PDB file of C-alpha atoms in Angstrom:
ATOM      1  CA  UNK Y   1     121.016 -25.033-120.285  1.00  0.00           C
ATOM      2  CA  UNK Y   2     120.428 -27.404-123.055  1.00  0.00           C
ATOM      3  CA  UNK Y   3     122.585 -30.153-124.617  1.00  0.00           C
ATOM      4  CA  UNK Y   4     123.813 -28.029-127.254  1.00  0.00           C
ATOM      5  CA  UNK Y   5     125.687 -25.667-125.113  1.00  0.00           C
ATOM      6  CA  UNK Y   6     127.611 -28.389-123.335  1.00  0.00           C
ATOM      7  CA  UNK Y   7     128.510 -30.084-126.562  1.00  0.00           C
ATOM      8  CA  UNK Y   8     129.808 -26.526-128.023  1.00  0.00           C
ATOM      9  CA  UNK Y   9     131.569 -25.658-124.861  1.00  0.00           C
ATOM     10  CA  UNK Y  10     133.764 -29.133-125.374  1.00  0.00           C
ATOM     11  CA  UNK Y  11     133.728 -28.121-129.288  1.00  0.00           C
ATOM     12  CA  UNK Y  12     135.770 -24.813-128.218  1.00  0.00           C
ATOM     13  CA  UNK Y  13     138.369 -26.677-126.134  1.00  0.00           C
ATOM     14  CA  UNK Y  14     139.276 -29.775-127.730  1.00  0.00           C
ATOM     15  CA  UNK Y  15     137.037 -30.077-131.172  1.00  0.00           C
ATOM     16  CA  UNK Y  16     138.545 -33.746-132.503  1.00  0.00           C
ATOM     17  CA  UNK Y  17     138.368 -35.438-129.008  1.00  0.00           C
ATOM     18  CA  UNK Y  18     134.745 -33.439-128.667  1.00  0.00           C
ATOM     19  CA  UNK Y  19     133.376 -34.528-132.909  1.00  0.00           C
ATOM     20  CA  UNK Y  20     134.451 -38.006-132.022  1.00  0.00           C
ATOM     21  CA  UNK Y  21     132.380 -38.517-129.136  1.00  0.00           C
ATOM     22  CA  UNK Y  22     129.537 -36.809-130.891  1.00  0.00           C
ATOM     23  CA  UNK Y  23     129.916 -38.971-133.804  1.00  0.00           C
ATOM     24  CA  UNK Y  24     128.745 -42.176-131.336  1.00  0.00           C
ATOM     25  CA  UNK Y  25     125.608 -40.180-131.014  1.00  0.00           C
ATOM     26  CA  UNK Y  26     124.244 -40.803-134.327  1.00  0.00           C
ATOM     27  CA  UNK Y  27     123.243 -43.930-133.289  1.00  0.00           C
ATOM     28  CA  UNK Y  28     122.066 -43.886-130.307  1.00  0.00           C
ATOM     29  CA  UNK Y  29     118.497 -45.774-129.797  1.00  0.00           C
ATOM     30  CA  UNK Y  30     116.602 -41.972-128.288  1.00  0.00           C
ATOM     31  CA  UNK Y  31     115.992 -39.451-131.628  1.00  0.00           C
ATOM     32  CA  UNK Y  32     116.710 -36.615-129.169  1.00  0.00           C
ATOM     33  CA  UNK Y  33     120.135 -37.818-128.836  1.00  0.00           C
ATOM     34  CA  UNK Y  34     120.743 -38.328-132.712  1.00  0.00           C
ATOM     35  CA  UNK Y  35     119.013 -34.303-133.183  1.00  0.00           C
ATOM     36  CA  UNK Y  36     121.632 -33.555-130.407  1.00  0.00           C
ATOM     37  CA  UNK Y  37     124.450 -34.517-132.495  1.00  0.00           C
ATOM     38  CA  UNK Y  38     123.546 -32.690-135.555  1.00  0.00           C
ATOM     39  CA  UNK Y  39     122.004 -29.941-133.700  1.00  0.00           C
ATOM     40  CA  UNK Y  40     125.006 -29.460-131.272  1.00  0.00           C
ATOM     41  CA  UNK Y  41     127.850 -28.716-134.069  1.00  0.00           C
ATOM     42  CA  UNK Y  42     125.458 -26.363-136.238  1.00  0.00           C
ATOM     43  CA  UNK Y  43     128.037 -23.907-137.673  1.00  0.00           C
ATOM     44  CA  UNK Y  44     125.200 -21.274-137.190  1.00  0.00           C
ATOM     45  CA  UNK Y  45     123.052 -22.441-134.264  1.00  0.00           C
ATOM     46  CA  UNK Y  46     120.912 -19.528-133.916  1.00  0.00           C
ATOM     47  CA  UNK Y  47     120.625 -19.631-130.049  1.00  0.00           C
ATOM     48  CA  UNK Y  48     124.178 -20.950-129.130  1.00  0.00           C
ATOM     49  CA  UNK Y  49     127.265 -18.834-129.154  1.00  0.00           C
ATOM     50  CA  UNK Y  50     129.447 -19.841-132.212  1.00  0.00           C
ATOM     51  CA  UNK Y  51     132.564 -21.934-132.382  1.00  0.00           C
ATOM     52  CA  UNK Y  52     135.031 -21.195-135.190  1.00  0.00           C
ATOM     53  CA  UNK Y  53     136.238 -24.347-135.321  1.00  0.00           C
ATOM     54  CA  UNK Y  54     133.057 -25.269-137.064  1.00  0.00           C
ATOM     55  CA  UNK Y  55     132.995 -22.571-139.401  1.00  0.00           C
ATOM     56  CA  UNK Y  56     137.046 -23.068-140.307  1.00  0.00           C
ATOM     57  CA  UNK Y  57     136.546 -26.843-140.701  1.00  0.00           C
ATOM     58  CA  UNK Y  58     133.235 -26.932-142.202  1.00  0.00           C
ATOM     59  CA  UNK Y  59     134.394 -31.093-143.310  1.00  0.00           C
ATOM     60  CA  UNK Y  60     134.600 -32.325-140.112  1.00  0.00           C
ATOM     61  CA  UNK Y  61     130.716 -32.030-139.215  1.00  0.00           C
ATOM     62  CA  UNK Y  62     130.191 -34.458-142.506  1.00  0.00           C
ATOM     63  CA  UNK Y  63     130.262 -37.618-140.964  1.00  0.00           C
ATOM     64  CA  UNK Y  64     127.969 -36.839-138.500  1.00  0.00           C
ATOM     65  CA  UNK Y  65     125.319 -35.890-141.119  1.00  0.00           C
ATOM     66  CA  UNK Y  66     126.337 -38.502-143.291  1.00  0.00           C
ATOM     67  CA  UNK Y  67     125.278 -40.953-140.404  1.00  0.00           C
ATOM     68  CA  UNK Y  68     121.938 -39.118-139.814  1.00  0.00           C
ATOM     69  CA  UNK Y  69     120.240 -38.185-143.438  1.00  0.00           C
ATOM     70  CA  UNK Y  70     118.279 -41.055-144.088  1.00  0.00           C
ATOM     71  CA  UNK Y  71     117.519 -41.366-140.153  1.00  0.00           C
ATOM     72  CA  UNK Y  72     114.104 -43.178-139.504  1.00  0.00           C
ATOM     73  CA  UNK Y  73     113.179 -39.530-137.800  1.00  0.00           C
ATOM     74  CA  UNK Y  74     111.783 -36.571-139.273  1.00  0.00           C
ATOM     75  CA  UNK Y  75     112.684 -34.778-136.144  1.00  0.00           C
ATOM     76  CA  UNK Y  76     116.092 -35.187-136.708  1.00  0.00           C
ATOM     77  CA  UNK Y  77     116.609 -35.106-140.498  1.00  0.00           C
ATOM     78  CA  UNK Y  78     115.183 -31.894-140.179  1.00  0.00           C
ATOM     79  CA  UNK Y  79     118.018 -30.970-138.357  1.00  0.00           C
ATOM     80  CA  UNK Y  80     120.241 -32.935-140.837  1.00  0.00           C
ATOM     81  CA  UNK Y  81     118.781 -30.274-143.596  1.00  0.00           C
ATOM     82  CA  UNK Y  82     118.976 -27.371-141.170  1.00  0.00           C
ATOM     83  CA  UNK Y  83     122.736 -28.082-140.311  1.00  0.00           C
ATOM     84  CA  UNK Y  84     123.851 -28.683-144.133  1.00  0.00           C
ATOM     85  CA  UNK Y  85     121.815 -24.907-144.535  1.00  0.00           C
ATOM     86  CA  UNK Y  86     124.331 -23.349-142.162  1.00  0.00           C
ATOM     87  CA  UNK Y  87     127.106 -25.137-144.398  1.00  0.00           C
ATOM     88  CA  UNK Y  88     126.120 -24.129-147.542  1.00  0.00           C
ATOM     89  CA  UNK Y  89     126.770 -20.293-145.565  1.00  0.00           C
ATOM     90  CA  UNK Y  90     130.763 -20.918-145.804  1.00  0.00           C
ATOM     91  CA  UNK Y  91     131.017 -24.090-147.620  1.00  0.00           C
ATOM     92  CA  UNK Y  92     128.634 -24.379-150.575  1.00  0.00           C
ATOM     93  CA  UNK Y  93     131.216 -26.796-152.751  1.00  0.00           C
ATOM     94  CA  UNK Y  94     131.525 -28.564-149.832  1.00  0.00           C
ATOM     95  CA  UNK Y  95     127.089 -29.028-149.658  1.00  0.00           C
ATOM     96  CA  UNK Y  96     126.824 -29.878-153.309  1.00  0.00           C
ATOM     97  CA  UNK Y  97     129.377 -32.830-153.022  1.00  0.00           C
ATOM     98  CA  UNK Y  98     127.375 -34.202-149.987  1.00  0.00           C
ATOM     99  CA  UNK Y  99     123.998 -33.267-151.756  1.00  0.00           C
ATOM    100  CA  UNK Y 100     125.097 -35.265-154.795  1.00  0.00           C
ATOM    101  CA  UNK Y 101     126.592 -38.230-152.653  1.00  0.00           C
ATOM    102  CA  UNK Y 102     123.530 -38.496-151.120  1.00  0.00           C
ATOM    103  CA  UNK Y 103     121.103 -38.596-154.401  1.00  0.00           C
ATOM    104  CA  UNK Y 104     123.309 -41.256-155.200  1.00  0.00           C
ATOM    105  CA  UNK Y 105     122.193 -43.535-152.078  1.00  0.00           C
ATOM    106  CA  UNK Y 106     118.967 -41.658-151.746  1.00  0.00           C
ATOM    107  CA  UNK Y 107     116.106 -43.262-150.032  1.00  0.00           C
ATOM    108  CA  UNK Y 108     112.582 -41.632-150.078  1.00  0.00           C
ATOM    109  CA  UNK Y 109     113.360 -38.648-147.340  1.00  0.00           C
ATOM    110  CA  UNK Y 110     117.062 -37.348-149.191  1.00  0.00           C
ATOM    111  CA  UNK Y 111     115.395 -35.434-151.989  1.00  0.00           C
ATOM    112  CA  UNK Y 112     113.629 -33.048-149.163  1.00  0.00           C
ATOM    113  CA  UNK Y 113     116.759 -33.074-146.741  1.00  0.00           C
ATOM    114  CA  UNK Y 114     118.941 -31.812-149.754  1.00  0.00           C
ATOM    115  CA  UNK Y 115     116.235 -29.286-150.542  1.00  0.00           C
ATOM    116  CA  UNK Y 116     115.477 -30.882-153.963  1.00  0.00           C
ATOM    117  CA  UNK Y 117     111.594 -31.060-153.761  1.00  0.00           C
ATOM    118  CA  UNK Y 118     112.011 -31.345-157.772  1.00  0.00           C
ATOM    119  CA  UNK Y 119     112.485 -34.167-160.038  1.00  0.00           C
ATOM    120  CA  UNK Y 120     116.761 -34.707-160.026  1.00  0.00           C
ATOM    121  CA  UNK Y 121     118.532 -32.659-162.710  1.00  0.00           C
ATOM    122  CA  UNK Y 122     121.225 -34.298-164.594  1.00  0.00           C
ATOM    123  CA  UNK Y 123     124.124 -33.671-162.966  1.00  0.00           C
ATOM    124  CA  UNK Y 124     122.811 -33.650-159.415  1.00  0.00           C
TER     125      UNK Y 124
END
């Protein structure tokens, strides 16, 4: 068993007590423990079983990312960008506002974790 299925087993049965704790990951010293964080409350986790709560509440995974897109690792912003893919499944308005939050305090990874590999658009 990996990290993620522990952290989406205490997702299931008490989600805000679970996405606070998970929120002091994001800065913990070891990049494995950051990826954990984003990795562990994918909506779509491809090898985890799902947990609605992240899917119905697709907001309260934000801050998590929010502390982990211009991480120092590209082992974990990868995650960053694979976790705001799963978002965009349910909750594109939701991705757009981040993506454009971000561009706004961009540093020289955000373009690529947003998916923008293009000069910014107006507007974006």
């Amino acid at each position: 068993m990996t990290g993620e299925f522990a952290i989406r087993r205490l997702l299931a049965k008490d989600p805000d007590r679970a996405l606070e704790a998970i929120r002091e990951l994001t800065a913990d010293p070891d990049e494995h423990v950051r990826r954990l964080a984003s990795e562990g409350t994918r909506p779509y986790l491809p090898w985890a079983v799902r947990v609605p709560v992240l899917v119905e509440r697709p907001e309260a995974t934000l801050p998590i990312l929010d502390a982990l897109y211009r991480d120092s690792s590209q082992y974990v912003r990868r995650s960053v960008a694979n976790h705001l893919n799963d978002l965009a499944r349910h909750a594109p308005d939701a991705v757009i506002a981040t993506a454009r939050r971000w561009l706004a305090a961009r540093d020289s990874n955000t373009k690529w974790v947003v998916g923008q590999r293009q000069p910014v658009r107006e507007g974006l």
